[in-house]
Amino acid sequence: MSSTILGILASSSAIANNYESISTVTVTGATQSTIVFSSIPGKYTHLQLRGILRCNRASTVGEVQLRYNGNTTVTDYRNHGISGTGAVIASYNDQSTAGGGLAIVSGASAGSNQFGAVVWDVLDYENTNKYKVDRALSGTDQNGGGLVRFTSGLWIKTDAITDITIFEADGSSFVTNSTVALYGIKAA
């Protein structure tokens, strides 16, 4: 039994050593419409963004997305996913959207100081031989009832990703203390 636990611990530390912090952005003003990571180094296999976010959208839930290299062409992004509250499950497919990585966070009507959590993985961001794929796992409280969403997205470009802009889908802004950290994932 103990050798199994040690094996799990050993592989966990090996995985942790493959993540390298690149940058962290925290909203310090009253609001901020985007969070931007630019000049992303090209020395990793994948990227991961980890966020604790709240927006000023007039709802308990906001939707945030990723935009790559400043590309705003809606036909270049696709998203599909599933969300659930524990009582209701819904799926969606969006073929005309302003960005990838569609995730949910807390909106202005959520309880005071409630923030949503999201983890985005951007796979093979430097590979110029294929389209880019992202996935997001996100969740937030809806004043006593939870909501989670799992999304996968596609950016229909082969360009290497050098910058990522995070934005609220309806044009709302992020509020003070919203934070996103960018990590590079080294090849195993």
C-alpha positions as a printed NumPy array, in Angstrom:
array([[  0.   ,   0.   ,   0.   ],
       [  2.712,   2.514,   0.949],
       [  4.595,   1.958,  -2.322],
       [  1.411,   2.885,  -4.223],
       [  1.089,   6.117,  -2.252],
       [  4.777,   6.933,  -2.795],
       [  4.357,   6.354,  -6.517],
       [  1.438,   8.758,  -6.602],
       [  3.402,  11.357,  -4.637],
       [  6.453,  10.929,  -6.863],
       [  4.448,  11.381, -10.042],
       [  2.657,  14.402,  -8.552],
       [  5.933,  16.188,  -7.875],
       [  7.196,  15.332, -11.347],
       [  4.091,  16.901, -12.835],
       [  4.408,  19.97 , -10.626],
       [  7.994,  20.489, -11.803],
       [  6.754,  20.725, -15.398],
       [  4.75 ,  23.897, -14.672],
       [  6.615,  27.199, -14.81 ],
       [  5.047,  30.497, -13.778],
       [  5.2  ,  33.06 , -16.595],
       [  3.105,  35.975, -15.33 ],
       [  0.207,  36.939, -13.058],
       [ -2.251,  39.798, -13.6  ],
       [ -4.497,  41.183, -10.847],
       [ -7.111,  43.856, -11.484],
       [ -6.312,  46.72 ,  -9.122],
       [ -8.545,  49.523, -10.403],
       [-12.312,  49.706, -10.108],
       [-12.802,  47.694, -13.328],
       [-10.764,  46.456, -16.262],
       [-12.245,  45.325, -19.588],
       [ -9.5  ,  42.831, -20.517],
       [ -6.638,  40.877, -18.999],
       [ -3.755,  40.53 , -21.443],
       [ -0.693,  38.294, -21.553],
       [  1.665,  39.395, -24.334],
       [  5.057,  38.257, -25.622],
       [  4.435,  34.71 , -24.387],
       [  7.72 ,  32.786, -24.66 ],
       [  7.782,  29.929, -27.147],
       [  9.651,  27.418, -25.006],
       [  6.778,  25.319, -23.642],
       [  4.584,  22.54 , -24.988],
       [  1.281,  23.851, -23.603],
       [ -0.027,  26.802, -21.59 ],
       [ -2.32 ,  26.896, -18.586],
       [ -4.198,  29.887, -17.19 ],
       [ -5.709,  29.796, -13.694],
       [ -8.194,  32.481, -12.769],
       [-10.3  ,  33.712,  -9.886],
       [-12.661,  36.158, -11.598],
       [-15.707,  38.333, -11.078],
       [-17.243,  40.689, -13.627],
       [-19.772,  43.505, -13.463],
       [-22.296,  41.84 , -15.817],
       [-25.809,  42.323, -14.399],
       [-26.299,  38.625, -13.616],
       [-25.112,  36.027, -11.126],
       [-22.928,  34.585, -13.909],
       [-20.579,  36.131, -16.45 ],
       [-19.018,  34.404, -19.445],
       [-15.37 ,  34.964, -20.27 ],
       [-13.39 ,  33.979, -23.34 ],
       [ -9.869,  33.855, -24.727],
       [ -8.744,  35.756, -27.815],
       [ -5.474,  34.746, -29.487],
       [ -3.008,  37.15 , -31.099],
       [ -5.654,  39.889, -31.228],
       [ -7.788,  37.882, -33.677],
       [-11.436,  39.029, -33.469],
       [-12.803,  37.183, -36.53 ],
       [-15.819,  35.264, -35.234],
       [-15.564,  32.525, -37.881],
       [-12.094,  31.623, -36.56 ],
       [-13.376,  30.313, -33.193],
       [-15.579,  27.382, -32.172],
       [-16.766,  26.319, -28.703],
       [-18.805,  23.441, -27.402],
       [-19.414,  22.218, -23.919],
       [-21.624,  21.072, -21.125],
       [-22.766,  22.788, -17.947],
       [-24.718,  21.707, -14.926],
       [-26.188,  22.848, -11.645],
       [-26.733,  19.441, -10.069],
       [-30.397,  19.61 , -11.104],
       [-30.119,  20.777, -14.725],
       [-27.646,  19.776, -17.414],
       [-27.254,  21.729, -20.649],
       [-24.99 ,  21.477, -23.669],
       [-24.144,  23.989, -26.347],
       [-22.299,  24.402, -29.627],
       [-21.188,  27.874, -30.727],
       [-19.756,  28.214, -34.23 ],
       [-19.657,  31.976, -34.435],
       [-18.037,  33.528, -31.4  ],
       [-15.495,  36.231, -30.625],
       [-13.104,  33.897, -28.81 ],
       [-12.321,  30.445, -27.503],
       [-12.205,  28.966, -24.039],
       [-15.748,  29.961, -23.053],
       [-15.921,  29.824, -19.229],
       [-18.235,  31.031, -16.465],
       [-17.365,  33.345, -13.57 ],
       [-19.299,  35.312, -10.958],
       [-21.361,  38.278, -12.129],
       [-22.481,  41.436, -10.335],
       [-25.617,  39.801,  -8.874],
       [-23.652,  36.986,  -7.225],
       [-23.175,  37.173,  -3.478],
       [-20.861,  39.834,  -2.157],
       [-17.193,  39.025,  -2.801],
       [-17.955,  35.746,  -4.618],
       [-15.5  ,  34.958,  -7.402],
       [-15.693,  32.178,  -9.978],
       [-12.78 ,  29.846, -10.672],
       [-11.508,  28.769, -14.085],
       [ -8.599,  26.713, -15.424],
       [ -7.832,  26.987, -19.139],
       [ -5.433,  24.685, -20.996],
       [ -4.139,  25.91 , -24.358],
       [ -2.644,  22.896, -26.115],
       [  0.284,  22.932, -28.548],
       [  0.242,  26.743, -28.649],
       [  3.541,  26.915, -30.587],
       [  2.797,  24.184, -33.153],
       [  2.361,  25.844, -36.563],
       [  1.197,  22.597, -38.212],
       [ -2.245,  22.453, -36.639],
       [ -5.189,  24.464, -35.337],
       [ -5.11 ,  25.367, -31.651],
       [ -7.343,  23.611, -29.119],
       [ -8.255,  24.896, -25.677],
       [-10.308,  23.508, -22.84 ],
       [-11.788,  25.184, -19.801],
       [-13.134,  23.928, -16.497],
       [-14.979,  26.649, -14.625],
       [-17.477,  27.099, -11.846],
       [-19.232,  29.652,  -9.696],
       [-21.82 ,  29.921,  -6.966],
       [-25.255,  31.243,  -7.907],
       [-26.329,  32.531,  -4.505],
       [-26.536,  29.106,  -2.913],
       [-26.567,  26.838,  -5.977],
       [-23.438,  25.939,  -7.889],
       [-22.872,  25.996, -11.632],
       [-20.008,  24.231, -13.436],
       [-19.021,  24.203, -17.096],
       [-16.592,  22.149, -19.151],
       [-15.771,  23.606, -22.561],
       [-13.49 ,  22.775, -25.428],
       [-12.669,  25.284, -28.108],
       [-10.892,  25.557, -31.421],
       [ -9.002,  28.455, -32.976],
       [ -8.934,  27.808, -36.706],
       [ -5.43 ,  29.184, -37.253],
       [ -2.018,  27.533, -37.347],
       [ -0.173,  30.632, -36.068],
       [  1.884,  30.248, -32.909],
       [  0.104,  31.953, -30.016],
       [  2.149,  34.896, -28.73 ],
       [ -0.537,  36.742, -26.786],
       [ -3.805,  35.922, -25.045],
       [ -6.548,  38.4  , -24.172],
       [ -9.195,  37.407, -21.623],
       [-12.477,  39.29 , -21.972],
       [-16.097,  39.161, -20.803],
       [-18.356,  37.984, -23.638],
       [-20.979,  40.746, -23.35 ],
       [-18.469,  43.565, -22.957],
       [-18.627,  43.815, -19.169],
       [-15.463,  44.383, -17.147],
       [-13.531,  42.486, -14.502],
       [-13.657,  43.888, -10.98 ],
       [-10.918,  44.581,  -8.419],
       [ -8.985,  41.525,  -7.202],
       [ -9.828,  39.387, -10.251],
       [ -6.608,  37.477, -10.882],
       [ -5.247,  35.244, -13.654],
       [ -1.906,  33.419, -13.601],
       [ -0.243,  32.092, -16.767],
       [  1.907,  28.951, -16.646],
       [  4.04 ,  27.235, -19.259],
       [  3.89 ,  23.44 , -19.304],
       [  7.147,  21.747, -20.277],
       [  7.211,  18.493, -22.221],
       [  7.083,  15.454, -19.96 ]])
